[in-house]
PDB file of C-alpha atoms in Angstrom:
ATOM      1  CA  VAL M   1       0.000   0.000   0.000  1.00 71.00           C
ATOM      2  CA  PRO M   2       1.454   3.363  -0.929  1.00 71.00           C
ATOM      3  CA  VAL M   3       2.338   5.576   2.002  1.00 87.00           C
ATOM      4  CA  VAL M   4       3.208   9.240   2.048  1.00 94.00           C
ATOM      5  CA  THR M   5       4.792  10.902   5.053  1.00 94.00           C
ATOM      6  CA  GLU M   6       5.251  14.637   5.545  1.00 95.00           C
ATOM      7  CA  SER M   7       7.783  16.442   7.699  1.00 95.00           C
ATOM      8  CA  GLY M   8       9.272  19.878   8.141  1.00 96.00           C
ATOM      9  CA  GLY M   9       6.455  21.882   9.646  1.00 95.00           C
ATOM     10  CA  GLY M  10       6.936  24.255  12.537  1.00 97.00           C
ATOM     11  CA  LEU M  11       6.599  27.783  13.841  1.00 97.00           C
ATOM     12  CA  VAL M  12       8.071  30.671  11.878  1.00 98.00           C
ATOM     13  CA  GLN M  13       7.702  34.421  11.870  1.00 98.00           C
ATOM     14  CA  ALA M  14       6.035  36.240   9.006  1.00 98.00           C
ATOM     15  CA  GLY M  15       8.465  36.700   6.162  1.00 98.00           C
ATOM     16  CA  GLY M  16      10.358  33.563   7.081  1.00 98.00           C
ATOM     17  CA  SER M  17      10.799  30.272   5.249  1.00 98.00           C
ATOM     18  CA  LEU M  18      10.151  26.585   5.778  1.00 98.00           C
ATOM     19  CA  ARG M  19      10.716  23.518   3.633  1.00 98.00           C
ATOM     20  CA  LEU M  20       8.308  20.639   3.822  1.00 98.00           C
ATOM     21  CA  SER M  21       9.275  17.152   2.705  1.00 98.00           C
ATOM     22  CA  CYS M  22       7.094  14.280   1.588  1.00 96.00           C
ATOM     23  CA  VAL M  23       8.498  10.779   1.246  1.00 95.00           C
ATOM     24  CA  ALA M  24       6.507   8.357  -0.867  1.00 91.00           C
ATOM     25  CA  SER M  25       6.751   4.595  -0.605  1.00 88.00           C
ATOM     26  CA  GLY M  26       5.182   1.644  -2.351  1.00 83.00           C
ATOM     27  CA  ARG M  27       4.925   1.228  -6.116  1.00 81.00           C
ATOM     28  CA  THR M  28       5.909   4.761  -6.997  1.00 80.00           C
ATOM     29  CA  SER M  29       6.006   3.788 -10.668  1.00 80.00           C
ATOM     30  CA  ARG M  30       2.225   4.052 -10.519  1.00 83.00           C
ATOM     31  CA  TYR M  31       2.303   7.614  -9.278  1.00 87.00           C
ATOM     32  CA  SER M  32       1.138  10.248 -11.703  1.00 90.00           C
ATOM     33  CA  ALA M  33       1.660  13.275  -9.508  1.00 94.00           C
ATOM     34  CA  MET M  34       2.143  14.509  -5.976  1.00 95.00           C
ATOM     35  CA  GLY M  35       0.231  17.378  -4.488  1.00 96.00           C
ATOM     36  CA  TRP M  36       0.287  19.596  -1.440  1.00 98.00           C
ATOM     37  CA  PHE M  37      -2.915  20.755   0.195  1.00 98.00           C
ATOM     38  CA  ARG M  38      -3.598  22.677   3.363  1.00 98.00           C
ATOM     39  CA  GLN M  39      -6.422  22.679   5.835  1.00 96.00           C
ATOM     40  CA  ASN M  40      -7.274  25.272   8.433  1.00 88.00           C
ATOM     41  CA  SER M  41      -9.724  24.927  11.325  1.00 82.00           C
ATOM     42  CA  GLY M  42     -11.393  21.808   9.972  1.00 77.00           C
ATOM     43  CA  LYS M  43     -12.320  23.403   6.703  1.00 87.00           C
ATOM     44  CA  GLU M  44     -11.873  21.769   3.336  1.00 92.00           C
ATOM     45  CA  HIS M  45      -8.490  20.836   1.933  1.00 95.00           C
ATOM     46  CA  LEU M  46      -7.254  23.697  -0.219  1.00 97.00           C
ATOM     47  CA  PHE M  47      -4.927  23.100  -3.143  1.00 98.00           C
ATOM     48  CA  VAL M  48      -1.426  24.533  -2.765  1.00 98.00           C
ATOM     49  CA  ALA M  49       0.809  23.006  -5.429  1.00 98.00           C
ATOM     50  CA  ALA M  50       1.343  19.846  -7.463  1.00 97.00           C
ATOM     51  CA  ILE M  51       4.044  18.275  -9.576  1.00 96.00           C
ATOM     52  CA  THR M  52       4.016  15.395 -12.045  1.00 94.00           C
ATOM     53  CA  TRP M  53       6.021  12.444 -10.834  1.00 87.00           C
ATOM     54  CA  ASN M  54       8.310  12.135 -13.823  1.00 81.00           C
ATOM     55  CA  GLY M  55       8.096  15.221 -15.986  1.00 69.00           C
ATOM     56  CA  GLY M  56       8.342  17.875 -13.334  1.00 75.00           C
ATOM     57  CA  ALA M  57       5.420  19.958 -14.592  1.00 93.00           C
ATOM     58  CA  THR M  58       4.106  22.112 -11.780  1.00 96.00           C
ATOM     59  CA  VAL M  59       0.898  23.874 -10.869  1.00 96.00           C
ATOM     60  CA  TYR M  60       0.381  26.421  -8.092  1.00 98.00           C
ATOM     61  CA  ALA M  61      -2.519  28.056  -6.352  1.00 98.00           C
ATOM     62  CA  ASP M  62      -2.694  31.782  -7.017  1.00 97.00           C
ATOM     63  CA  SER M  63      -2.246  32.498  -3.317  1.00 97.00           C
ATOM     64  CA  VAL M  64       1.218  30.914  -3.207  1.00 98.00           C
ATOM     65  CA  ARG M  65       2.582  31.407  -6.727  1.00 98.00           C
ATOM     66  CA  GLY M  66       5.878  33.244  -6.597  1.00 97.00           C
ATOM     67  CA  ARG M  67       6.424  32.395  -2.918  1.00 98.00           C
ATOM     68  CA  PHE M  68       6.263  28.595  -2.836  1.00 98.00           C
ATOM     69  CA  THR M  69       8.206  26.139  -4.983  1.00 97.00           C
ATOM     70  CA  ILE M  70       7.415  22.460  -5.389  1.00 97.00           C
ATOM     71  CA  SER M  71      10.138  20.085  -6.521  1.00 95.00           C
ATOM     72  CA  ARG M  72      10.918  16.386  -6.480  1.00 93.00           C
ATOM     73  CA  ASP M  73      13.864  14.051  -6.122  1.00 91.00           C
ATOM     74  CA  ASN M  74      12.832  10.781  -7.706  1.00 85.00           C
ATOM     75  CA  ALA M  75      15.952   8.998  -6.507  1.00 88.00           C
ATOM     76  CA  LYS M  76      14.776   9.646  -2.966  1.00 91.00           C
ATOM     77  CA  ASN M  77      11.052   9.316  -3.732  1.00 91.00           C
ATOM     78  CA  THR M  78      10.673  12.704  -2.110  1.00 94.00           C
ATOM     79  CA  VAL M  79       8.720  15.830  -2.964  1.00 95.00           C
ATOM     80  CA  TYR M  80       9.533  19.180  -1.393  1.00 97.00           C
ATOM     81  CA  LEU M  81       7.579  22.344  -0.816  1.00 98.00           C
ATOM     82  CA  GLN M  82       9.837  25.338  -0.284  1.00 98.00           C
ATOM     83  CA  MET M  83       7.815  28.099   1.327  1.00 98.00           C
ATOM     84  CA  ASN M  84       9.249  31.616   1.349  1.00 98.00           C
ATOM     85  CA  SER M  85       7.831  34.973   2.409  1.00 98.00           C
ATOM     86  CA  LEU M  86       5.392  33.213   4.673  1.00 98.00           C
ATOM     87  CA  LYS M  87       2.306  35.055   5.856  1.00 97.00           C
ATOM     88  CA  PRO M  88       0.052  34.442   8.870  1.00 97.00           C
ATOM     89  CA  GLU M  89      -2.666  33.311   6.480  1.00 96.00           C
ATOM     90  CA  ASP M  90      -0.424  30.435   5.401  1.00 97.00           C
ATOM     91  CA  THR M  91      -0.962  28.908   8.838  1.00 97.00           C
ATOM     92  CA  ALA M  92      -2.546  25.481   8.371  1.00 97.00           C
ATOM     93  CA  VAL M  93      -1.977  21.765   8.485  1.00 97.00           C
ATOM     94  CA  TYR M  94      -0.208  20.842   5.260  1.00 97.00           C
ATOM     95  CA  TYR M  95      -0.908  17.496   3.632  1.00 97.00           C
ATOM     96  CA  CYS M  96       0.969  15.633   0.943  1.00 97.00           C
ATOM     97  CA  ALA M  97      -0.995  13.375  -1.390  1.00 96.00           C
ATOM     98  CA  ALA M  98      -0.224  10.907  -4.152  1.00 94.00           C
ATOM     99  CA  ARG M  99      -2.188  10.605  -7.360  1.00 94.00           C
ATOM    100  CA  ILE M 100      -2.476   7.243  -9.099  1.00 91.00           C
ATOM    101  CA  SER M 101      -3.362   7.568 -12.744  1.00 85.00           C
ATOM    102  CA  SER M 102      -2.702   5.876 -16.060  1.00 82.00           C
ATOM    103  CA  THR M 103      -1.732   9.238 -17.511  1.00 82.00           C
ATOM    104  CA  VAL M 104       0.882  11.674 -16.312  1.00 79.00           C
ATOM    105  CA  ASP M 105      -1.160  14.574 -15.095  1.00 86.00           C
ATOM    106  CA  VAL M 106      -1.920  16.602 -12.002  1.00 90.00           C
ATOM    107  CA  SER M 107      -5.109  17.473 -10.220  1.00 93.00           C
ATOM    108  CA  THR M 108      -5.944  20.537  -8.170  1.00 95.00           C
ATOM    109  CA  THR M 109      -8.789  18.904  -6.260  1.00 95.00           C
ATOM    110  CA  PRO M 110      -8.567  16.586  -3.250  1.00 96.00           C
ATOM    111  CA  ARG M 111     -10.646  13.970  -5.060  1.00 95.00           C
ATOM    112  CA  GLY M 112      -7.880  13.673  -7.615  1.00 95.00           C
ATOM    113  CA  TYR M 113      -5.542  12.084  -5.080  1.00 95.00           C
ATOM    114  CA  ASP M 114      -5.595   8.588  -3.727  1.00 93.00           C
ATOM    115  CA  TYR M 115      -3.219   8.454  -0.766  1.00 93.00           C
ATOM    116  CA  TRP M 116      -2.689  11.055   1.905  1.00 95.00           C
ATOM    117  CA  GLY M 117      -0.188  11.690   4.650  1.00 95.00           C
ATOM    118  CA  GLN M 118      -1.029  12.564   8.242  1.00 95.00           C
ATOM    119  CA  GLY M 119      -0.226  16.233   7.821  1.00 95.00           C
ATOM    120  CA  THR M 120       2.303  18.612   9.328  1.00 96.00           C
ATOM    121  CA  GLN M 121       1.447  21.839  11.147  1.00 97.00           C
ATOM    122  CA  VAL M 122       2.780  25.131   9.821  1.00 97.00           C
ATOM    123  CA  THR M 123       2.244  28.173  12.019  1.00 97.00           C
ATOM    124  CA  VAL M 124       3.243  31.658  10.897  1.00 97.00           C
ATOM    125  CA  SER M 125       3.250  34.316  13.576  1.00 97.00           C
ATOM    126  CA  SER M 126       2.752  37.992  12.812  1.00 93.00           C
TER     127      SER M 126
END
């Protein structure tokens, strides 16, 4: 069974940076893409960024474009989310998710992903 595990969350001041990591296990050859979502106060999972597993195509939410960068290291089965210029409104639990698909594509909706990590808390103080 595929498993994804996030790490790297924490407390940072506004304007600071954090890098989240997501390690994927299982039959990663089946992965089409990896995505990052965030959830605040029990609300819905909001799309942050996604990257195709092999081609490196990326998609970003408007709210983070230019500040966040998603990347992957296939040799390590790891996806990263570099977060710069953090704002208090970025505070949330961040989730990594794996998409299984017969085509290499990304999705910006939670339903487009099949396996989810437990989440890592990111808190940005003002």
